Amino acid sequence: NAGVTQTPKFRILKIGQSMTLQCTQDMNHNYMYWYRQDPGMGLKLIYYSVGAGITDKGEVPNGYNVSRSTTEDFPLRLELAAPSQTSVYFCASSIQGTGANVLTFGAGSRLTVL
Amino acid sequence: DAKTTQPPSMDCAEGRAANLPCNHSTISGNEYVYWYRQIHSQGPQYIIHGLKNNETNEMASLIITEDRKSSTLILPHATLRDTAVYYCRTHSGGSNYKLTFGKGTLLTVNP
């Protein structure tokens, strides 16, 4: 049981390049989330998904796209990378029932755009 | 989710109890209170949650006031490894899936 796995851990992009951050979970969680965290700042929600085929925007979705074709995977795509997207990206998942909703986070992907 | 207010920073001596407050005065009856922490550059880690009653686990205790408008996370014997940003948030089940976080409290445990 690996929990939430993110790849890559580190990446340097040039302005205008595109890339996909991968996130996979093996806990059969139905909810998945992408957050970004700028240096010294808190977590900002980018996108979330409540199940395969269903995604929605969070607080800061501009410049990103997501898809959820399976329960396990929730990739985050950056199109036309900009220096403002330099950040640490965290993926999280949870299982939503009638009670509590506890998030399990991945270790993060550190992205630098130069 | 209720808006939460936490002090931006706190200090604690090693071996002493750390008491981290959180105000959530607009909390509704079915909203849980959750605490997470983030040690430098790592992914946030779940600590504890509760609805009405006080809760304790191997990491911490959670005290929720009777009116549920505030709570306190207690680390009974803080160690240097407890230095981290601690986030308090609330959430009910149902259809609100947009889980956001505030700025949290930076707890510094001093030797």
XYZ file of C-alpha atoms in Angstrom:
225
model
C 0.000 0.000 0.000
C 1.991 2.977 -1.321
C -0.655 5.650 -0.642
C -0.394 8.651 -2.982
C 2.536 8.597 -5.402
C 3.656 11.643 -7.360
C 6.135 11.800 -10.212
C 8.447 13.452 -10.974
C 9.824 14.733 -7.678
C 11.742 17.528 -9.377
C 11.514 19.120 -12.803
C 12.921 22.188 -14.500
C 10.984 23.560 -17.455
C 11.664 26.328 -19.902
C 9.060 29.012 -20.455
C 6.467 27.807 -22.946
C 7.119 24.100 -22.461
C 4.385 21.723 -21.388
C 4.447 18.794 -19.018
C 2.277 16.462 -17.004
C 2.589 15.801 -13.286
C 1.493 12.293 -12.468
C -0.486 11.271 -9.395
C -1.697 7.805 -8.564
C -3.271 6.325 -5.437
C -3.837 2.722 -4.474
C -6.386 3.231 -1.699
C -9.490 3.163 -3.934
C -10.258 6.738 -2.914
C -12.940 8.424 -4.940
C -11.823 12.010 -4.343
C -8.557 13.435 -5.617
C -7.070 16.914 -5.439
C -4.204 18.994 -6.776
C -2.731 21.795 -4.681
C 0.141 24.160 -5.278
C 2.282 25.772 -2.625
C 4.434 28.762 -3.408
C 7.493 29.445 -1.217
C 6.439 30.495 2.277
C 2.769 30.350 1.413
C -0.171 28.074 2.120
C -1.852 25.460 -0.039
C -3.983 26.589 -2.952
C -6.457 24.187 -4.584
C -6.000 23.912 -8.350
C -8.447 21.186 -9.415
C -10.312 18.362 -7.789
C -12.200 15.268 -8.865
C -15.003 13.389 -7.163
C -14.693 10.309 -9.331
C -13.617 8.987 -12.704
C -14.749 11.327 -15.448
C -15.680 14.166 -13.074
C -13.401 17.135 -12.418
C -13.911 20.703 -11.274
C -11.941 23.896 -10.792
C -10.478 24.937 -7.488
C -9.132 28.321 -6.426
C -6.329 28.734 -8.993
C -7.089 26.639 -12.117
C -5.709 28.969 -14.810
C -2.849 27.469 -16.795
C -3.653 23.897 -15.812
C -5.759 21.003 -17.045
C -6.713 17.710 -15.476
C -8.365 14.475 -16.434
C -9.605 11.491 -14.436
C -10.058 8.447 -16.607
C -9.527 5.949 -13.775
C -10.110 5.929 -10.023
C -6.375 5.604 -9.395
C -4.886 8.341 -11.582
C -5.291 12.109 -11.621
C -2.667 13.769 -13.840
C -2.147 17.532 -13.874
C -1.090 19.086 -17.173
C 0.694 22.398 -17.474
C 0.347 24.020 -20.863
C 2.754 26.794 -21.866
C 4.687 26.902 -18.608
C 5.262 30.332 -17.067
C 7.600 31.440 -14.235
C 4.492 32.055 -12.084
C 3.922 28.283 -12.091
C 7.166 27.699 -10.216
C 5.874 25.959 -7.126
C 5.594 22.708 -5.226
C 2.623 20.658 -6.313
C 0.839 18.261 -3.990
C -1.675 15.638 -4.947
C -4.096 14.316 -2.330
C -6.879 11.803 -2.144
C -9.704 10.944 0.217
C -12.695 8.705 0.498
C -15.968 10.417 1.074
C -18.678 8.669 2.932
C -21.282 10.055 5.284
C -18.724 10.989 7.904
C -15.241 12.414 7.964
C -13.116 13.159 4.895
C -9.438 12.709 5.711
C -6.912 13.719 3.065
C -3.806 11.674 2.287
C -1.114 13.696 0.551
C 1.706 12.735 -1.745
C 5.297 13.827 -1.175
C 5.089 16.626 -3.734
C 6.575 17.583 -7.093
C 8.876 20.592 -7.162
C 8.626 22.481 -10.455
C 10.851 25.328 -11.566
C 10.075 27.305 -14.727
C 12.979 29.324 -16.122
C -16.649 24.988 5.234
C -16.293 27.442 8.084
C -13.666 30.165 7.899
C -10.864 29.349 10.317
C -8.536 31.742 12.109
C -5.184 30.666 13.517
C -2.269 32.648 14.925
C 0.488 32.893 12.311
C 3.197 31.625 14.629
C 3.828 30.167 18.079
C 6.819 29.016 20.074
C 7.070 26.136 22.488
C 9.866 24.727 24.627
C 10.923 21.169 23.962
C 9.217 18.737 26.321
C 6.396 21.109 27.138
C 2.845 20.906 25.852
C 2.064 22.858 22.700
C -1.464 24.222 22.554
C -2.499 25.445 19.118
C -5.796 27.361 18.912
C -8.215 27.605 16.019
C -11.316 29.734 15.741
C -14.158 28.473 13.540
C -17.090 30.500 14.805
C -19.285 29.896 11.732
C -19.027 26.114 11.910
C -22.237 24.246 11.187
C -23.574 21.281 13.101
C -22.343 18.566 10.748
C -18.872 19.962 10.103
C -15.888 18.090 11.409
C -12.752 19.872 12.629
C -9.528 18.549 11.094
C -5.896 19.217 11.882
C -2.987 18.613 9.556
C 0.658 19.523 9.783
C 3.362 20.139 7.228
C 6.981 19.665 8.122
C 9.245 21.743 5.919
C 8.868 20.881 2.208
C 7.027 17.630 2.926
C 3.468 16.728 2.048
C 0.902 17.676 4.696
C 0.118 14.952 7.189
C -3.231 14.278 8.829
C -3.151 14.504 12.637
C -6.629 14.220 14.081
C -10.262 15.162 13.577
C -13.403 15.477 15.657
C -17.037 16.490 15.520
C -18.213 17.303 19.030
C -16.288 15.265 21.545
C -12.666 15.650 22.492
C -10.412 13.198 20.686
C -7.007 11.699 21.372
C -4.689 9.574 19.299
C -1.016 8.682 19.384
C -0.039 12.043 17.924
C -2.190 14.610 19.679
C -5.368 15.561 21.484
C -8.159 17.695 20.093
C -10.281 19.776 22.418
C -13.468 21.261 20.913
C -15.406 23.832 22.913
C -18.982 23.042 23.809
C -20.330 25.632 21.362
C -17.918 24.211 18.719
C -16.759 27.686 17.754
C -13.143 26.982 18.544
C -10.765 24.122 19.115
C -7.281 23.467 20.443
C -4.760 20.960 19.203
C -2.529 19.729 22.001
C 0.868 18.119 21.476
C 1.514 16.867 25.010
C 5.311 16.695 24.932
C 6.595 18.696 21.988
C 9.860 17.646 20.372
C 12.057 19.442 17.855
C 10.548 17.229 15.144
C 7.151 18.803 15.847
C 8.347 22.081 14.338
C 5.949 22.502 11.424
C 3.034 24.476 10.025
C -0.231 23.280 11.559
C -3.442 23.685 9.584
C -6.917 23.670 11.054
C -9.856 23.263 8.720
C -13.505 22.236 8.868
C -15.578 20.195 6.483
C -18.937 18.510 6.347
C -19.740 15.612 4.100
C -22.338 16.015 1.443
C -21.734 17.908 -1.783
C -18.966 20.336 -0.844
C -15.807 18.797 -2.226
C -13.771 21.983 -2.588
C -11.327 21.422 0.264
C -9.272 24.546 0.858
C -6.694 25.422 3.497
C -5.846 28.596 5.361
C -2.358 29.798 6.198
C -1.934 27.760 9.355
C 0.284 28.294 12.408
C 4.038 27.887 12.268
C 4.961 26.113 15.497
C 8.615 26.373 16.405
C 9.798 24.029 19.145
C 12.908 25.390 20.828
C 15.536 23.330 22.651
